[in-house]
Amino acid sequence: MYKLINWYKRERKVLFASLLCGLVFTIGAGLYTRHYSYQTVDAIASQIVRFHVLPNSNSDMDQALKTTVKEEVLDKYSEMLSSASSIEEARGLLTANLGNIEEFAQNIVFREGFNHPVNVNLSESSFPTKEYGDITLPAGRYEALRIEIGSSTGANWWCVMFPPLCFVDITRSEVAPATRESLRSLLSESEFALLDNNVRENDPLVKVRFRIVEWWQDGGFEDDEIILVMGEHPAF
């Protein structure tokens, strides 16, 4: 014990300095990775518009209505969005047509025999990590075209409206080449590599970067922001 006390007296300055350096390094690494995570997701999210349909409840009828609304809205407006070559164009088209989309969705609800009010808006929502074929989007806050039906408290459905990942071929589990190129053109090389499942699986560094992004973003959800999704379209 005496030797240990003497060693501690001799080495305590070195010990404290080592602990301080370790603490500074840990805090610095945490701040850096957090900044990297949010900066990366912000850059990716700035080029993407998601599509989010929130049904009145979890009843079978309300869930079926949700599916009808999302399918008919996609069928009607996907061609319009296909003409957009940038996020600004896509956002402009959606903003200019919010009233039309709301009226269209409301008429579907009435036609199906419901009196739920419909609200359509373009706003940010928190989304978990989601795989679309061979592309994976990390968790984070994304701009989304939101269709809120009634109380909008049921398990909801979402996809990516621009670029059009809503139409991923789930039988082949891959994104159409034209959509991949559209997404690639909107992002930097390192950002796109982060989303590409094939690149990530074969590049340990990219995989680590993606895990860093996920770690910080997955911890950023509030309980009331966690998005539930029904299982009728598992690839979405």
GROMACS .gro file of C-alpha atoms in nm:
model
  236
    1MET     CA    1   0.000   0.000   0.000
    2TYR     CA    2   0.288   0.237   0.090
    3LYS     CA    3   0.447   0.183  -0.251
    4LEU     CA    4   0.115   0.247  -0.421
    5ILE     CA    5   0.071   0.574  -0.232
    6ASN     CA    6   0.421   0.687  -0.326
    7TRP     CA    7   0.362   0.594  -0.689
    8TYR     CA    8   0.038   0.792  -0.687
    9LYS     CA    9   0.212   1.098  -0.543
   10ARG     CA   10   0.482   1.079  -0.811
   11GLU     CA   11   0.250   1.010  -1.104
   12ARG     CA   12  -0.069   1.193  -1.013
   13LYS     CA   13   0.002   1.488  -1.239
   14VAL     CA   14   0.056   1.254  -1.532
   15LEU     CA   15  -0.255   1.057  -1.436
   16PHE     CA   16  -0.474   1.366  -1.411
   17ALA     CA   17  -0.334   1.500  -1.737
   18SER     CA   18  -0.412   1.168  -1.909
   19LEU     CA   19  -0.767   1.165  -1.772
   20LEU     CA   20  -0.818   1.526  -1.879
   21CYS     CA   21  -0.687   1.454  -2.228
   22GLY     CA   22  -0.916   1.152  -2.252
   23LEU     CA   23  -1.215   1.357  -2.141
   24VAL     CA   24  -1.134   1.637  -2.387
   25PHE     CA   25  -1.090   1.384  -2.668
   26THR     CA   26  -1.421   1.211  -2.585
   27ILE     CA   27  -1.613   1.538  -2.575
   28GLY     CA   28  -1.445   1.657  -2.894
   29ALA     CA   29  -1.521   1.331  -3.076
   30GLY     CA   30  -1.882   1.348  -2.959
   31LEU     CA   31  -1.926   1.706  -3.076
   32TYR     CA   32  -1.760   1.631  -3.408
   33THR     CA   33  -1.967   1.320  -3.482
   34ARG     CA   34  -2.289   1.496  -3.380
   35HIS     CA   35  -2.209   1.787  -3.609
   36TYR     CA   36  -2.124   1.546  -3.890
   37SER     CA   37  -2.449   1.353  -3.841
   38TYR     CA   38  -2.677   1.654  -3.848
   39GLN     CA   39  -2.487   1.828  -4.126
   40THR     CA   40  -2.505   1.514  -4.342
   41VAL     CA   41  -2.876   1.452  -4.285
   42ASP     CA   42  -2.954   1.819  -4.345
   43ALA     CA   43  -2.769   1.805  -4.677
   44ILE     CA   44  -2.953   1.489  -4.787
   45ALA     CA   45  -3.291   1.609  -4.660
   46SER     CA   46  -3.253   1.940  -4.841
   47GLN     CA   47  -3.282   1.753  -5.172
   48ILE     CA   48  -3.575   1.527  -5.086
   49VAL     CA   49  -3.952   1.560  -5.042
   50ARG     CA   50  -4.129   1.273  -4.871
   51PHE     CA   51  -4.497   1.180  -4.887
   52HIS     CA   52  -4.678   1.120  -4.560
   53VAL     CA   53  -5.039   1.005  -4.518
   54LEU     CA   54  -5.183   1.012  -4.165
   55PRO     CA   55  -5.517   0.828  -4.127
   56ASN     CA   56  -5.793   0.910  -3.883
   57SER     CA   57  -5.739   0.598  -3.670
   58ASN     CA   58  -5.620   0.237  -3.671
   59SER     CA   59  -5.961   0.095  -3.755
   60ASP     CA   60  -5.971  -0.130  -4.061
   61MET     CA   61  -6.191   0.120  -4.245
   62ASP     CA   62  -5.964   0.417  -4.175
   63GLN     CA   63  -5.656   0.218  -4.271
   64ALA     CA   64  -5.820   0.110  -4.598
   65LEU     CA   65  -5.913   0.473  -4.663
   66LYS     CA   66  -5.550   0.575  -4.606
   67THR     CA   67  -5.437   0.327  -4.870
   68THR     CA   68  -5.696   0.450  -5.120
   69VAL     CA   69  -5.600   0.813  -5.067
   70LYS     CA   70  -5.226   0.759  -5.102
   71GLU     CA   71  -5.261   0.543  -5.414
   72GLU     CA   72  -5.493   0.785  -5.595
   73VAL     CA   73  -5.289   1.093  -5.500
   74LEU     CA   74  -4.971   0.925  -5.625
   75ASP     CA   75  -5.142   0.818  -5.948
   76LYS     CA   76  -5.268   1.170  -6.014
   77TYR     CA   77  -4.965   1.379  -5.917
   78SER     CA   78  -4.663   1.158  -5.983
   79GLU     CA   79  -4.652   1.256  -6.351
   80MET     CA   80  -4.652   1.624  -6.255
   81LEU     CA   81  -4.357   1.573  -6.023
   82SER     CA   82  -4.167   1.366  -6.278
   83SER     CA   83  -4.109   1.686  -6.474
   84ALA     CA   84  -3.916   1.842  -6.184
   85SER     CA   85  -3.538   1.833  -6.214
   86SER     CA   86  -3.458   2.000  -5.881
   87ILE     CA   87  -3.591   2.023  -5.529
   88GLU     CA   88  -3.690   2.384  -5.596
   89GLU     CA   89  -3.906   2.280  -5.892
   90ALA     CA   90  -4.063   1.993  -5.697
   91ARG     CA   91  -4.135   2.217  -5.398
   92GLY     CA   92  -4.278   2.486  -5.625
   93LEU     CA   93  -4.511   2.242  -5.800
   94LEU     CA   94  -4.636   2.098  -5.471
   95THR     CA   95  -4.681   2.441  -5.312
   96ALA     CA   96  -4.878   2.566  -5.611
   97ASN     CA   97  -5.102   2.260  -5.599
   98LEU     CA   98  -5.159   2.218  -5.225
   99GLY     CA   99  -5.517   2.339  -5.256
  100ASN     CA  100  -5.586   2.107  -5.549
  101ILE     CA  101  -5.433   1.809  -5.369
  102GLU     CA  102  -5.635   1.882  -5.057
  103GLU     CA  103  -5.958   1.908  -5.257
  104PHE     CA  104  -5.876   1.589  -5.446
  105ALA     CA  105  -5.803   1.395  -5.126
  106GLN     CA  106  -6.112   1.536  -4.954
  107ASN     CA  107  -6.331   1.424  -5.244
  108ILE     CA  108  -6.188   1.072  -5.216
  109VAL     CA  109  -6.277   1.066  -4.846
  110PHE     CA  110  -6.632   1.184  -4.918
  111ARG     CA  111  -6.667   0.938  -5.204
  112GLU     CA  112  -6.568   0.651  -4.976
  113GLY     CA  113  -6.846   0.747  -4.736
  114PHE     CA  114  -6.649   0.931  -4.464
  115ASN     CA  115  -6.687   1.283  -4.327
  116HIS     CA  116  -6.328   1.319  -4.201
  117PRO     CA  117  -6.183   1.664  -4.278
  118VAL     CA  118  -5.859   1.658  -4.479
  119ASN     CA  119  -5.565   1.892  -4.435
  120VAL     CA  120  -5.272   1.898  -4.678
  121ASN     CA  121  -4.951   2.083  -4.605
  122LEU     CA  122  -4.582   2.088  -4.686
  123SER     CA  123  -4.388   2.070  -4.360
  124GLU     CA  124  -4.106   1.893  -4.178
  125SER     CA  125  -4.153   1.563  -3.996
  126SER     CA  126  -3.920   1.319  -3.822
  127PHE     CA  127  -3.869   0.988  -4.001
  128PRO     CA  128  -3.681   0.673  -3.894
  129THR     CA  129  -3.419   0.501  -4.110
  130LYS     CA  130  -3.592   0.344  -4.410
  131GLU     CA  131  -3.475   0.120  -4.694
  132TYR     CA  132  -3.604   0.168  -5.048
  133GLY     CA  133  -3.468  -0.118  -5.254
  134ASP     CA  134  -3.092  -0.069  -5.267
  135ILE     CA  135  -3.110   0.284  -5.123
  136THR     CA  136  -3.139   0.358  -4.750
  137LEU     CA  137  -3.229   0.698  -4.611
  138PRO     CA  138  -3.104   0.770  -4.258
  139ALA     CA  139  -3.336   0.885  -3.981
  140GLY     CA  140  -3.388   1.258  -3.945
  141ARG     CA  141  -3.618   1.548  -4.021
  142TYR     CA  142  -3.737   1.571  -4.380
  143GLU     CA  143  -3.974   1.797  -4.567
  144ALA     CA  144  -4.290   1.607  -4.652
  145LEU     CA  145  -4.621   1.649  -4.830
  146ARG     CA  146  -4.852   1.560  -4.542
  147ILE     CA  147  -5.210   1.448  -4.592
  148GLU     CA  148  -5.382   1.452  -4.253
  149ILE     CA  149  -5.718   1.271  -4.245
  150GLY     CA  150  -5.952   1.341  -3.953
  151SER     CA  151  -5.769   1.320  -3.620
  152SER     CA  152  -5.462   1.179  -3.806
  153THR     CA  153  -5.371   0.952  -3.514
  154GLY     CA  154  -5.359   0.615  -3.692
  155ALA     CA  155  -5.056   0.416  -3.804
  156ASN     CA  156  -4.937   0.610  -4.104
  157TRP     CA  157  -4.768   0.553  -4.437
  158TRP     CA  158  -4.480   0.729  -4.607
  159CYS     CA  159  -4.245   0.713  -4.903
  160VAL     CA  160  -4.024   0.954  -5.101
  161MET     CA  161  -4.212   1.168  -5.351
  162PHE     CA  162  -3.909   1.344  -5.499
  163PRO     CA  163  -3.704   1.176  -5.634
  164PRO     CA  164  -3.981   0.918  -5.689
  165LEU     CA  165  -3.881   0.633  -5.458
  166CYS     CA  166  -4.250   0.559  -5.396
  167PHE     CA  167  -4.237   0.335  -5.700
  168VAL     CA  168  -3.946   0.110  -5.606
  169ASP     CA  169  -3.982  -0.236  -5.760
  170ILE     CA  170  -4.016  -0.437  -5.438
  171THR     CA  171  -3.991  -0.768  -5.628
  172ARG     CA  172  -3.640  -0.677  -5.749
  173SER     CA  173  -3.545  -0.474  -5.440
  174GLU     CA  174  -3.376  -0.205  -5.641
  175VAL     CA  175  -3.435   0.153  -5.747
  176ALA     CA  176  -3.493   0.224  -6.116
  177PRO     CA  177  -3.173   0.344  -6.287
  178ALA     CA  178  -3.330   0.679  -6.381
  179THR     CA  179  -3.431   0.743  -6.020
  180ARG     CA  180  -3.084   0.645  -5.894
  181GLU     CA  181  -2.923   0.888  -6.136
  182SER     CA  182  -3.166   1.161  -6.035
  183LEU     CA  183  -3.081   1.110  -5.669
  184ARG     CA  184  -2.708   1.089  -5.747
  185SER     CA  185  -2.723   1.420  -5.935
  186LEU     CA  186  -2.886   1.593  -5.638
  187LEU     CA  187  -2.626   1.478  -5.382
  188SER     CA  188  -2.251   1.490  -5.344
  189GLU     CA  189  -2.052   1.174  -5.416
  190SER     CA  190  -1.994   1.104  -5.046
  191GLU     CA  191  -2.362   1.165  -4.958
  192PHE     CA  192  -2.486   0.930  -5.228
  193ALA     CA  193  -2.232   0.663  -5.127
  194LEU     CA  194  -2.373   0.679  -4.776
  195LEU     CA  195  -2.720   0.587  -4.907
  196ASP     CA  196  -2.611   0.318  -5.153
  197ASN     CA  197  -2.646  -0.023  -4.985
  198ASN     CA  198  -2.399  -0.184  -5.227
  199VAL     CA  199  -2.126   0.074  -5.160
  200ARG     CA  200  -2.186   0.067  -4.787
  201GLU     CA  201  -2.166  -0.311  -4.762
  202ASN     CA  202  -1.830  -0.313  -4.939
  203ASP     CA  203  -1.671  -0.008  -4.779
  204PRO     CA  204  -1.614  -0.030  -4.400
  205LEU     CA  205  -1.547   0.343  -4.374
  206VAL     CA  206  -1.880   0.433  -4.538
  207LYS     CA  207  -2.055   0.182  -4.311
  208VAL     CA  208  -1.902   0.346  -4.003
  209ARG     CA  209  -2.006   0.691  -4.127
  210PHE     CA  210  -2.364   0.568  -4.175
  211ARG     CA  211  -2.367   0.417  -3.823
  212ILE     CA  212  -2.250   0.750  -3.680
  213VAL     CA  213  -2.532   0.930  -3.859
  214GLU     CA  214  -2.786   0.672  -3.740
  215TRP     CA  215  -2.664   0.678  -3.380
  216TRP     CA  216  -2.720   1.051  -3.338
  217GLN     CA  217  -3.040   1.070  -3.542
  218ASP     CA  218  -3.211   0.771  -3.380
  219GLY     CA  219  -3.163   0.940  -3.046
  220GLY     CA  220  -3.331   1.255  -3.169
  221PHE     CA  221  -3.692   1.133  -3.178
  222GLU     CA  222  -3.950   1.246  -2.927
  223ASP     CA  223  -4.203   0.983  -2.825
  224ASP     CA  224  -4.484   1.157  -3.013
  225GLU     CA  225  -4.274   1.186  -3.329
  226ILE     CA  226  -4.207   0.815  -3.381
  227ILE     CA  227  -4.377   0.723  -3.707
  228LEU     CA  228  -4.570   0.397  -3.719
  229VAL     CA  229  -4.638   0.226  -4.049
  230MET     CA  230  -4.870  -0.051  -4.151
  231GLY     CA  231  -4.720  -0.349  -4.327
  232GLU     CA  232  -4.902  -0.354  -4.657
  233HIS     CA  233  -4.601  -0.215  -4.847
  234PRO     CA  234  -4.290  -0.325  -4.656
  235ALA     CA  235  -4.049  -0.169  -4.907
  236PHE     CA  236  -4.190   0.177  -4.844
   0.00000   0.00000   0.00000
